[in-house]
Structure formats: C-alpha cells, structure tokens
Amino acid sequence: MANSTNATDTSRRSFLKLAGVIGAGAVLASAVAACGGPASTSADPQTTPAGSGAKPNLDGTIEAGISYALSTGFDPMTTSGAVTMAANWHVLEGLVELDPAARTPYAALGKELPKKIDETTWEVTLRDGATFHDGSPVTTDDVVFSFNRVLDPANASLYSQFLPFLASVTAKDDKTVTFTLNYPFGLFVDRVSVVKIVPKAIVEADPKAYDSLPVGTGPYKLTSATVDDKITFERFDAYNGSRPALAKAMTWNLLSDAAARVTAVESGRVQSIEDVPYLDVERLSNAVTVESVQSFGLLFMMFDCTKAPFTDKRVRQAFFHALDMDKIISTGLLGNATAATSFLHKEHPSYVEAGTVYTYDPAKAKKLLTDAGVSDLSITLLTTDTSWVKDVAPLIKEDLDAVGISTTLDIGQSGGQYKKVDDGQLEVMVAPGDPSVFGNDPDLLLRWWYSGSVWPVKRYRWASTPEFAEVTRLLDAGAAEQDATEQKKTWGEIYDILSDEVPLYPLLHRKLPTAWEDSALTGFKPIPVTGLSFLDVSRTA
C-alpha cells in the first residue's frame, strides 16, 4: 500500500474539515461492530422484529427525537452531519451496507456480496428490479458515476480518503460492475459501503437540490427537511431489497435541547430519543426502556511529541498512570464508559489487549517523571467544550495536579481548539473522536489517526520516528492480509506499539444511552452510533 498515504495526503483539506467535525462530536459514532473483509462477511441482516413482541402496525407513523441540529446537506459524497447520515441509512443504499446495530456487512443494492475475481479485481451484480424513488431503474452507469464522483479530486469528497486502494470502477455489462484495485485489499467488502449509489441524471441536473432532498433506493423517501424543526419520511412502496419499511411514515423531531428530548419521550410525543443525558438515565428508566450501548467512541489524550519534555515517552506514559479512570468514569460519566485496555474496546471482534495497559498508579507516574529528569512541570491542557468532556476535564486536572503536573485547563469549541493545535500551540490535549461510522474495520480506525499528513505530522508530530514507520508498515501488511487470524495478529502488534508510545491514545471508550417506548415499537434496537435506526422497526398495532 505504498501509495495509500499519498492518496490520503491529496485529500488533506477534506480530512482536516472532517476531523474537526468528528472532534466536535457532530458525526455519528459506531462501535460494537464487525471488521472483516470476505472471511467475516455475512449475508442479509436479521429482519425478524424483536422487542415488545406486539403485533406490528405497518400503517403507523414513527416519531423520534433527534439530538443534533440539521447543519449540513444530505449528499452522501460530502455529508458528515450526524442527523443527515442517520437519515441516509433509511433513504440511500450502497452496494454493500453495514448493519447499524451489528455493523456486519450485507448485500444492499448488490444482489449478493462482492465476488472476488483475483487479488485486484472484484465484481458486484446489481439487485434485480431496483429503482430510485422517482421510479427510474438503477443502472451500472449510476454505480460508476457514484464512485467516480467520490474519487474525483476536483469534488474534494470527504470519503475519497477511505478508498486509496481503488484504481477504477467500470460497467462490465448492464447488471455487473467491475472494481480494479491498485493493490490487494482484504477489507474490500466492508469498505465499499462508504459510497452510496445516487441517480446520475438527477444529481447532474441540480446538485444543490439533490443535497437538500436526496433521491435514493432505500426503504424510505425523504419528503421534507426543515432546520430546527423536523425531517419527514414516507415508505417507498417500490423498494424490493431485504429491509422494507415497516411503517408508513416517520417524523424526526430535531430536539437539540436535552430536556426537550427527555420530556418528548416521557410524554409519548415520540417513541424514541437518542443521546439521553447521563443524569436522566436512572429516572427515565422508570418510564421507558433505556439502554447504554458500548461504542468505539473514545476520549483520547495526545501530545506534541516534538516539544520537550513530551519527546520522552516516559513523560507521556506518566500522564496515563496519573489518571484514576475508574473515578473519572463513575463520577464524570456516571459509569457510561469503559477504561481503555487497547486501541479498540473489548466488544470489537478485532480486540486484542495491548501490550501496555494503564492503571491508576500515582507513584509510578511520579517515578516516570523523575526518571525522565522532569520536575515542576506546568502545562496547558486543551479540551473541547463537548458537554461530557467538560464534565471530566476538572477530574483529569485534579489527578495531574496530584502527581506534580501543574495543569491549567483551556476549554473551548472544537474548531478553535484544533486551530491552536494546528498552529503549534499544543502541549497536551484531551478530546473526543470516533470515525467508526464510516466503517468499523481496524484499518480504517487506525488510519484515521495514525496515517496521512494531518494527525501524525501536523498535530501530535510523531511521523519522523521509527515507531511510526513500523506502524505504517504494519498497517499496509494488515490491510493486504487475506487470513483473518493473521490480520488480527498484525493489528495487535500495532496496538502494542501505540500503547507503549502513546503519542495519541484512548483514555476510555464511551457508552451511548438511548431511550424508547418498548410497547410502542417492534424491532427497535439501540445502536452504538450517534443517531437512531428504524430499519426493521414498526409501530405496534
């Protein structure tokens, strides 16, 4: 994968833009998910309704309370907004989709999962009779157009950075598309899901109109989207895929105010809400079902590794041993997180415990600082103003102060904080992040932070080290691996390096609380992602 870093570098501007959004927590987060490639793929998802066991009402309307504002358009080539991406799960399809809850791949617009022809060639046959919401048939020209607009550097797509392995996409005939790769890529099946198939004629006729109200092939049609109000959907009766709409319509109320969301589900105005405030979980559990799902979404700590004393990994390690994560999680997050024991959370199929697991050990933290010749250290700790991050920041400061690291908190809006970082003002930063909505394979998750020219070069500045060179080598080897066991072993070697060097490394992996009225919905499942999924969900009769 010698040219994968170059491909990422060419989209540096897009990467910076998307990284800032994710840092602010405005992008979906997925976590309890399968990684995989061909060896771990599955066929169609489970569509049998679960939940209350009540009879479904296929003519019902689902009402939901959504946390994030409608701040971007819906075009799948560019959107990264939490609410727009969640809406697109219901409106648009890729050839392959990842199940929102299980995060396993299944054939969507593809008749079957992609077929491997040789090491650098894959084929996908379209689902018979698939049509767009306007009634026009889906063609292989639409598929080629959808991929090429993402790959075209002129379009500055946010998603091109996830496809550096892709050389070309061509129509073999009127039903089959051929993918030619730059090099063998064992994660093709999962990764191809990042591109959604759009109607070429409609997009080219009026791109802005499409961005406002997209036409797709999914089980629901988007009928309206009003900022600070609601998004409405109706069932697409001509849908012929594996996940038909089980409700006649949906209304997503945009309720960024947490109290308004809680009141809406308590009163029965909506049947489900996302992003339940941690303080309300216990009380709300007395009225409706509330479940916190473990996610990959993490709180990380990073350092400028070119600034003394952070050039010494012992100093960086001292910060991790100084933190009482059990106290921080129980007090600041009311138990809604797990302390990191590796780059991935334990529920991830590719989890391997890291070679170094940090425990609360103030004495060891002090010794590491002494061994590194550091005393009377004073730092400015940058953090974002994300609500739950603000809750834990004072606890982090308290623990650092206790081992002799005099800490000044600098809490601010994500974009402004990352500008400081990019301008060279970073000493230490604690911030949230989660790129797993785009895919849950470890290669994608690792490359988000440990590849390209943004994070390792411009932010934590570790790219000139031999350890970074080894991580890059292992990433390339792991992505090309066809054997899942060997692939997991290779990724484990990366986790070991990162846990020892900690240029940027997770402190915790967060849980996401969702509330719903179980007696009003069938088939509903909370997901490890910011947002709600109503695939295979209906109102009760």
XYZ file of C-alpha atoms in Angstrom:
541
model
C 0.000 0.000 0.000
C 2.839 2.319 -0.815
C 0.585 4.926 -2.360
C -2.158 4.916 0.280
C -0.545 7.691 2.314
C -0.176 9.813 -0.805
C -3.841 9.294 -1.600
C -4.726 10.457 1.863
C -2.423 13.446 1.579
C -4.149 14.621 -1.591
C -7.367 14.997 0.358
C -5.720 16.778 3.290
C -8.147 19.670 3.165
C -11.126 17.311 3.273
C -9.534 15.345 6.074
C -8.966 18.455 8.175
C -12.548 19.521 7.681
C -13.939 16.114 8.596
C -11.561 15.672 11.526
C -12.775 18.899 13.058
C -16.377 17.790 12.733
C -15.692 14.437 14.339
C -13.677 16.081 17.092
C -16.727 18.161 17.900
C -18.811 15.029 18.238
C -21.097 16.058 15.369
C -20.527 12.898 13.391
C -22.028 9.504 14.003
C -20.145 7.022 16.106
C -20.318 3.296 15.612
C -18.581 0.753 17.661
C -19.917 -2.709 18.551
C -19.134 -3.880 15.114
C -17.545 -6.431 12.970
C -14.493 -5.664 10.976
C -13.716 -8.082 8.420
C -13.390 -8.499 4.720
C -14.529 -11.594 2.932
C -13.816 -14.019 5.750
C -16.109 -12.218 8.172
C -18.916 -11.033 5.946
C -22.480 -12.141 6.348
C -25.427 -12.329 4.016
C -28.674 -10.495 4.659
C -29.394 -8.998 8.091
C -31.888 -10.378 10.544
C -35.243 -8.821 9.739
C -37.494 -10.587 12.218
C -38.983 -7.909 14.505
C -37.862 -8.070 18.099
C -38.706 -6.046 21.163
C -42.079 -5.939 22.844
C -43.459 -8.865 20.832
C -46.581 -6.856 19.983
C -48.155 -7.096 16.536
C -46.663 -4.542 14.098
C -48.803 -1.800 12.592
C -47.482 -1.364 9.060
C -49.617 1.752 8.568
C -48.255 3.513 11.651
C -46.014 6.575 11.891
C -42.771 6.518 13.882
C -41.917 9.698 15.796
C -38.377 10.214 17.097
C -36.373 12.813 18.988
C -33.001 13.623 17.409
C -30.185 15.321 19.307
C -28.148 17.093 16.639
C -29.204 20.028 14.512
C -29.675 19.868 10.761
C -26.494 21.714 9.812
C -25.421 20.110 6.529
C -26.974 18.774 3.345
C -27.689 15.102 2.615
C -25.468 14.471 -0.420
C -23.612 11.247 0.503
C -20.499 12.462 -1.313
C -19.971 15.219 1.237
C -22.234 14.960 4.267
C -20.787 14.285 7.705
C -23.567 15.640 9.903
C -24.979 13.287 12.495
C -28.621 13.755 11.571
C -28.082 13.656 7.796
C -26.022 10.497 7.920
C -28.616 8.765 10.103
C -31.369 9.840 7.723
C -29.381 8.494 4.787
C -29.328 4.987 6.301
C -33.051 4.898 5.552
C -33.050 6.749 2.216
C -29.899 5.677 0.374
C -28.080 2.401 -0.231
C -24.604 1.298 -1.169
C -23.862 -1.918 -2.984
C -22.984 -3.161 0.497
C -24.307 -1.731 3.764
C -23.178 -2.175 7.351
C -25.984 -3.011 9.730
C -26.402 -0.011 12.065
C -26.575 -2.209 15.172
C -24.384 -5.229 14.432
C -22.084 -3.391 11.968
C -21.782 -6.515 9.839
C -21.935 -6.167 6.037
C -24.868 -7.302 3.956
C -25.823 -7.072 0.285
C -27.932 -3.938 -0.285
C -28.063 -2.717 -3.900
C -25.787 -5.596 -4.719
C -27.649 -8.821 -5.453
C -25.013 -10.580 -3.352
C -21.891 -9.535 -1.510
C -18.989 -8.611 -3.829
C -17.296 -11.501 -5.614
C -13.516 -11.687 -5.647
C -12.216 -12.456 -9.140
C -8.496 -12.232 -8.371
C -6.218 -10.359 -5.952
C -7.005 -6.971 -7.515
C -10.396 -7.500 -9.170
C -13.877 -7.626 -7.624
C -17.341 -7.722 -9.179
C -20.803 -6.796 -7.941
C -24.091 -7.631 -9.651
C -26.999 -5.248 -9.084
C -30.176 -6.312 -7.298
C -32.845 -7.257 -9.836
C -35.541 -4.636 -10.363
C -34.047 -1.969 -8.069
C -35.404 1.524 -8.734
C -34.788 5.006 -7.422
C -37.537 6.866 -5.609
C -38.525 8.670 -8.830
C -39.219 5.314 -10.489
C -36.127 5.219 -12.703
C -34.195 1.922 -12.764
C -30.782 1.691 -11.119
C -28.120 1.162 -13.778
C -24.455 0.280 -13.725
C -23.840 3.790 -15.114
C -25.333 5.172 -11.893
C -22.949 2.991 -9.874
C -19.891 4.049 -11.863
C -20.957 7.698 -11.587
C -21.447 7.403 -7.836
C -17.958 6.049 -7.259
C -16.202 8.336 -9.738
C -17.664 11.494 -8.210
C -16.239 10.422 -4.845
C -12.847 9.532 -6.332
C -12.554 12.716 -8.430
C -10.129 15.070 -6.592
C -11.990 18.049 -8.031
C -15.008 17.148 -5.906
C -12.980 17.097 -2.663
C -15.164 14.287 -1.336
C -14.802 13.543 2.338
C -14.877 9.834 1.509
C -12.096 9.553 -1.074
C -9.545 9.076 1.711
C -11.161 5.734 2.570
C -10.670 4.370 -0.972
C -6.952 4.759 -1.820
C -6.858 1.099 -2.927
C -9.411 1.701 -5.712
C -7.962 2.219 -9.213
C -11.126 2.171 -11.324
C -14.810 1.263 -11.419
C -16.292 0.156 -14.750
C -19.530 -1.322 -16.059
C -18.912 -4.888 -17.232
C -22.458 -5.085 -18.602
C -25.894 -3.699 -17.743
C -26.012 -5.622 -14.435
C -22.406 -6.060 -13.262
C -19.759 -3.582 -12.098
C -16.021 -4.348 -12.035
C -13.668 -2.874 -9.428
C -9.954 -2.789 -10.212
C -7.658 -2.267 -7.238
C -4.251 -0.634 -7.002
C -3.128 -3.447 -4.718
C -4.720 -6.384 -2.844
C -7.055 -5.108 -0.145
C -8.535 -7.688 2.192
C -11.175 -5.317 3.589
C -12.862 -4.543 0.272
C -16.312 -5.886 1.174
C -16.681 -3.705 4.263
C -15.020 -0.606 2.838
C -17.041 -0.386 -0.376
C -20.040 0.500 1.794
C -18.806 4.088 2.217
C -20.150 5.004 -1.250
C -23.928 5.355 -1.668
C -25.464 4.943 -5.122
C -27.159 8.053 -6.495
C -29.116 8.710 -9.731
C -26.720 10.279 -12.221
C -29.374 12.194 -14.159
C -30.938 13.818 -11.091
C -27.634 14.746 -9.440
C -26.166 16.243 -12.597
C -29.361 18.206 -13.322
C -29.358 20.046 -9.967
C -26.689 19.106 -7.393
C -27.897 21.678 -4.848
C -31.471 20.428 -4.963
C -30.225 16.876 -4.540
C -28.204 17.903 -1.497
C -31.346 19.395 0.055
C -33.682 16.467 -0.652
C -31.902 13.375 -1.991
C -33.408 10.621 -4.123
C -32.218 7.129 -3.292
C -33.212 3.480 -3.404
C -33.769 2.897 0.319
C -36.968 1.778 2.055
C -37.980 5.377 2.882
C -38.295 8.510 0.765
C -37.260 11.814 2.308
C -40.205 14.214 1.956
C -39.059 17.317 3.859
C -36.204 18.633 5.997
C -36.670 21.838 7.980
C -33.835 23.321 10.042
C -34.580 23.471 13.783
C -37.865 21.642 13.247
C -38.167 18.177 11.728
C -37.379 15.709 8.957
C -40.184 13.658 7.435
C -40.134 10.373 5.534
C -42.675 8.139 3.807
C -42.488 4.499 2.815
C -41.097 3.722 -0.647
C -43.577 1.123 -1.848
C -41.462 0.023 -4.819
C -38.489 -0.910 -2.616
C -37.523 -4.548 -3.263
C -34.488 -5.043 -1.030
C -34.065 -7.050 2.168
C -35.145 -4.300 4.601
C -38.546 -2.879 3.567
C -40.085 -0.032 5.551
C -42.300 -1.391 8.323
C -44.006 1.953 8.924
C -45.995 4.158 6.584
C -44.089 7.277 7.614
C -41.551 8.740 10.036
C -41.176 12.140 11.660
C -37.835 13.011 13.223
C -38.203 15.961 15.583
C -34.961 17.934 15.870
C -34.647 18.409 19.630
C -31.122 19.605 20.412
C -32.246 20.657 23.893
C -31.726 17.640 26.164
C -34.636 18.468 28.470
C -36.967 18.751 25.486
C -35.934 15.297 24.253
C -36.493 13.707 27.647
C -39.896 15.361 28.002
C -40.880 14.274 24.486
C -40.313 10.571 25.171
C -41.793 10.730 28.682
C -44.972 12.347 27.372
C -45.344 9.932 24.473
C -44.863 12.626 21.826
C -42.045 10.496 20.409
C -41.365 6.783 20.761
C -37.569 7.039 20.913
C -34.784 9.520 21.595
C -31.041 9.381 21.194
C -28.363 10.913 23.412
C -30.107 10.528 26.766
C -28.323 12.796 29.293
C -26.396 10.654 31.755
C -28.073 12.424 34.675
C -31.516 11.429 33.359
C -30.825 7.756 32.640
C -31.950 6.369 36.008
C -35.089 8.498 36.295
C -36.124 7.940 32.684
C -35.681 4.186 33.137
C -38.743 4.239 35.388
C -40.932 5.400 32.497
C -39.438 3.852 29.336
C -36.690 1.464 28.294
C -33.197 2.946 28.461
C -30.071 1.126 27.345
C -26.464 2.288 27.115
C -24.591 0.572 24.288
C -20.814 0.332 24.314
C -19.242 2.207 21.413
C -15.787 2.626 19.943
C -16.178 6.375 20.525
C -13.247 7.422 22.611
C -11.745 10.179 24.693
C -8.081 10.420 23.757
C -5.024 12.197 25.092
C -2.377 13.474 22.692
C 0.906 15.314 22.978
C 3.172 17.376 20.741
C 5.928 14.770 20.562
C 8.471 17.308 19.272
C 8.239 19.531 22.369
C 10.271 18.761 25.477
C 9.575 17.020 27.766
C 6.994 15.164 25.648
C 9.740 13.912 23.361
C 10.330 11.315 26.087
C 7.695 8.595 26.067
C 8.127 8.127 29.842
C 6.624 11.568 30.358
C 3.686 10.702 28.140
C 3.206 7.413 29.968
C 3.232 9.243 33.310
C 0.113 11.170 32.306
C -1.796 7.933 31.722
C -0.724 6.383 35.026
C -1.702 9.586 36.832
C -5.376 9.291 35.927
C -7.872 7.415 38.090
C -10.081 6.294 35.206
C -12.495 4.415 37.461
C -13.200 7.639 39.363
C -13.360 9.724 36.204
C -15.848 7.316 34.592
C -18.009 6.780 37.675
C -18.086 10.436 38.741
C -17.897 12.326 35.466
C -19.807 9.926 33.217
C -21.901 8.076 35.803
C -20.415 4.791 34.655
C -21.192 5.260 30.963
C -17.752 4.343 29.632
C -15.035 1.726 29.971
C -11.361 2.436 30.585
C -9.197 1.684 27.551
C -7.182 -1.527 27.608
C -6.255 -1.281 23.931
C -6.915 0.919 20.918
C -10.212 -0.923 20.422
C -12.900 -1.603 23.003
C -13.284 -5.179 24.239
C -16.530 -5.809 22.340
C -14.889 -5.250 18.947
C -14.208 -8.540 17.097
C -10.623 -7.468 16.419
C -9.892 -6.509 20.015
C -6.551 -7.643 21.380
C -5.380 -6.426 24.774
C -2.495 -4.019 24.277
C 0.993 -4.805 25.492
C 0.717 -1.899 27.935
C -2.472 -1.401 29.944
C -2.517 1.750 32.055
C -3.730 1.519 35.621
C -4.052 4.253 38.215
C -0.589 4.391 39.788
C 0.441 7.872 41.037
C 3.716 6.549 42.421
C 4.669 5.108 39.050
C 3.683 8.345 37.342
C 5.971 10.320 39.645
C 8.835 7.858 39.121
C 8.496 8.043 35.338
C 8.724 11.837 35.521
C 11.756 11.623 37.822
C 13.473 9.057 35.590
C 12.930 11.405 32.650
C 14.528 14.258 34.607
C 11.290 16.228 34.807
C 10.188 18.257 37.829
C 7.892 21.234 38.396
C 6.100 20.572 35.092
C 3.385 23.093 34.201
C 1.102 22.519 31.221
C -1.940 23.926 29.483
C -4.411 21.131 28.840
C -6.607 21.770 25.804
C -10.074 20.198 25.851
C -13.242 20.671 23.827
C -16.467 22.083 25.216
C -18.446 18.913 24.457
C -20.749 18.554 27.466
C -19.473 15.209 28.756
C -15.848 16.218 28.131
C -16.363 19.350 30.225
C -17.681 17.085 32.983
C -14.493 15.008 33.163
C -11.912 17.746 32.476
C -11.730 19.000 36.110
C -11.249 15.409 37.320
C -8.353 14.952 34.904
C -6.779 18.202 36.095
C -7.154 17.103 39.714
C -5.276 13.849 39.097
C -2.492 15.532 37.120
C -2.039 18.199 39.784
C -1.782 15.429 42.396
C 1.361 13.953 40.797
C 3.045 17.327 40.457
C 1.904 18.318 36.960
C 0.507 21.818 37.418
C -2.377 21.919 34.973
C -4.304 24.846 33.511
C -7.489 23.933 31.657
C -8.225 25.569 28.309
C -11.761 24.501 27.361
C -13.172 25.721 24.062
C -15.145 24.995 20.913
C -13.645 22.146 18.911
C -12.785 24.134 15.791
C -10.976 26.802 17.769
C -9.062 24.252 19.824
C -7.862 22.397 16.742
C -6.755 25.675 15.185
C -4.494 26.149 18.204
C -3.180 22.628 17.726
C -2.533 23.164 14.029
C -0.826 26.491 14.793
C 1.693 24.705 17.023
C 0.206 25.618 20.417
C -0.353 22.032 21.552
C 1.276 20.669 24.683
C -1.356 18.167 25.791
C -4.925 17.741 24.583
C -7.855 15.618 25.717
C -10.668 15.354 23.150
C -13.394 13.025 21.850
C -13.317 11.282 18.500
C -14.984 8.487 16.551
C -14.591 7.778 12.824
C -16.225 4.360 13.094
C -19.448 5.440 11.393
C -17.554 5.295 8.106
C -16.513 1.719 8.715
C -15.546 -0.404 11.667
C -12.546 -2.305 10.402
C -9.381 -1.567 12.400
C -7.504 -0.417 9.297
C -9.903 2.495 8.828
C -9.998 3.332 12.532
C -6.221 3.235 12.870
C -5.513 5.184 9.691
C -7.816 7.975 10.836
C -5.283 8.952 13.490
C -2.037 7.200 12.543
C -1.696 7.782 8.808
C -1.528 10.659 6.344
C -0.314 14.205 6.891
C -2.800 15.556 9.422
C -2.635 13.920 12.843
C 0.880 12.379 12.911
C 2.533 15.243 11.003
C 0.631 18.404 11.857
C -0.870 17.578 15.252
C 0.958 15.176 17.546
C 4.073 15.289 15.309
C 5.324 11.751 15.642
C 5.754 10.922 11.955
C 9.554 11.122 11.910
C 10.013 8.329 14.458
C 10.999 4.724 13.670
C 7.922 3.585 15.596
C 5.663 5.500 13.208
C 7.453 3.902 10.253
C 6.785 0.481 11.785
C 3.106 1.289 12.359
C 2.856 2.324 8.697
C 4.485 -0.936 7.575
C 2.160 -2.999 9.732
C -0.914 -1.109 8.530
C -0.019 -1.868 4.922
C 0.629 -5.523 5.758
C -2.611 -5.887 7.705
C -4.776 -4.330 5.007
C -3.443 -6.754 2.398
C -3.844 -9.835 4.619
C -6.441 -12.343 3.441
C -6.290 -14.534 6.554
C -8.375 -13.037 9.376
C -6.252 -14.598 12.127
C -3.005 -13.207 10.728
C -4.675 -9.872 10.119
C -5.797 -9.632 13.742
C -2.295 -10.566 14.898
C -0.790 -7.794 12.781
C -3.191 -5.221 14.166
C -2.314 -6.442 17.669
C 1.321 -5.539 17.007
C 0.186 -2.008 16.179
C -1.806 -1.757 19.404
C 1.320 -2.769 21.340
C 3.413 -0.020 19.763
C 0.762 2.641 20.287
C 0.151 1.654 23.914
C 3.861 1.969 24.645
C 4.496 5.185 22.734
C 1.112 6.922 23.420
C 1.556 9.892 21.046
C -2.255 9.848 20.814
C -4.066 7.106 22.696
C -7.529 6.438 24.172
C -8.360 7.009 27.821
C -11.824 5.478 27.580
C -14.494 4.187 25.214
C -17.914 5.744 25.734
C -21.368 4.193 26.091
C -24.329 5.750 24.261
C -27.694 5.812 26.084
C -30.890 5.506 24.024
C -34.487 5.573 25.316
C -37.584 4.109 23.695
C -41.131 3.066 24.499
C -40.942 -0.690 24.079
C -44.707 -1.161 23.947
C -44.985 1.332 21.067
C -42.285 -0.100 18.773
C -41.460 -3.557 17.449
C -37.957 -4.495 16.362
C -36.223 -1.459 17.827
C -32.585 -1.799 18.883
C -30.286 0.851 20.359
C -27.152 1.322 18.286
C -23.509 2.150 19.091
C -23.727 5.236 16.894
C -24.962 8.774 17.311
C -28.422 8.613 15.778
C -31.325 6.193 15.586
C -32.081 3.354 13.180
C -35.622 2.342 12.275
C -34.689 -0.324 9.756
C -36.889 -3.363 10.519
C -38.872 -1.296 13.059
C -42.611 -0.606 13.138
C -45.218 0.919 15.422
C -47.270 -1.542 17.378
C -50.862 -2.231 16.450
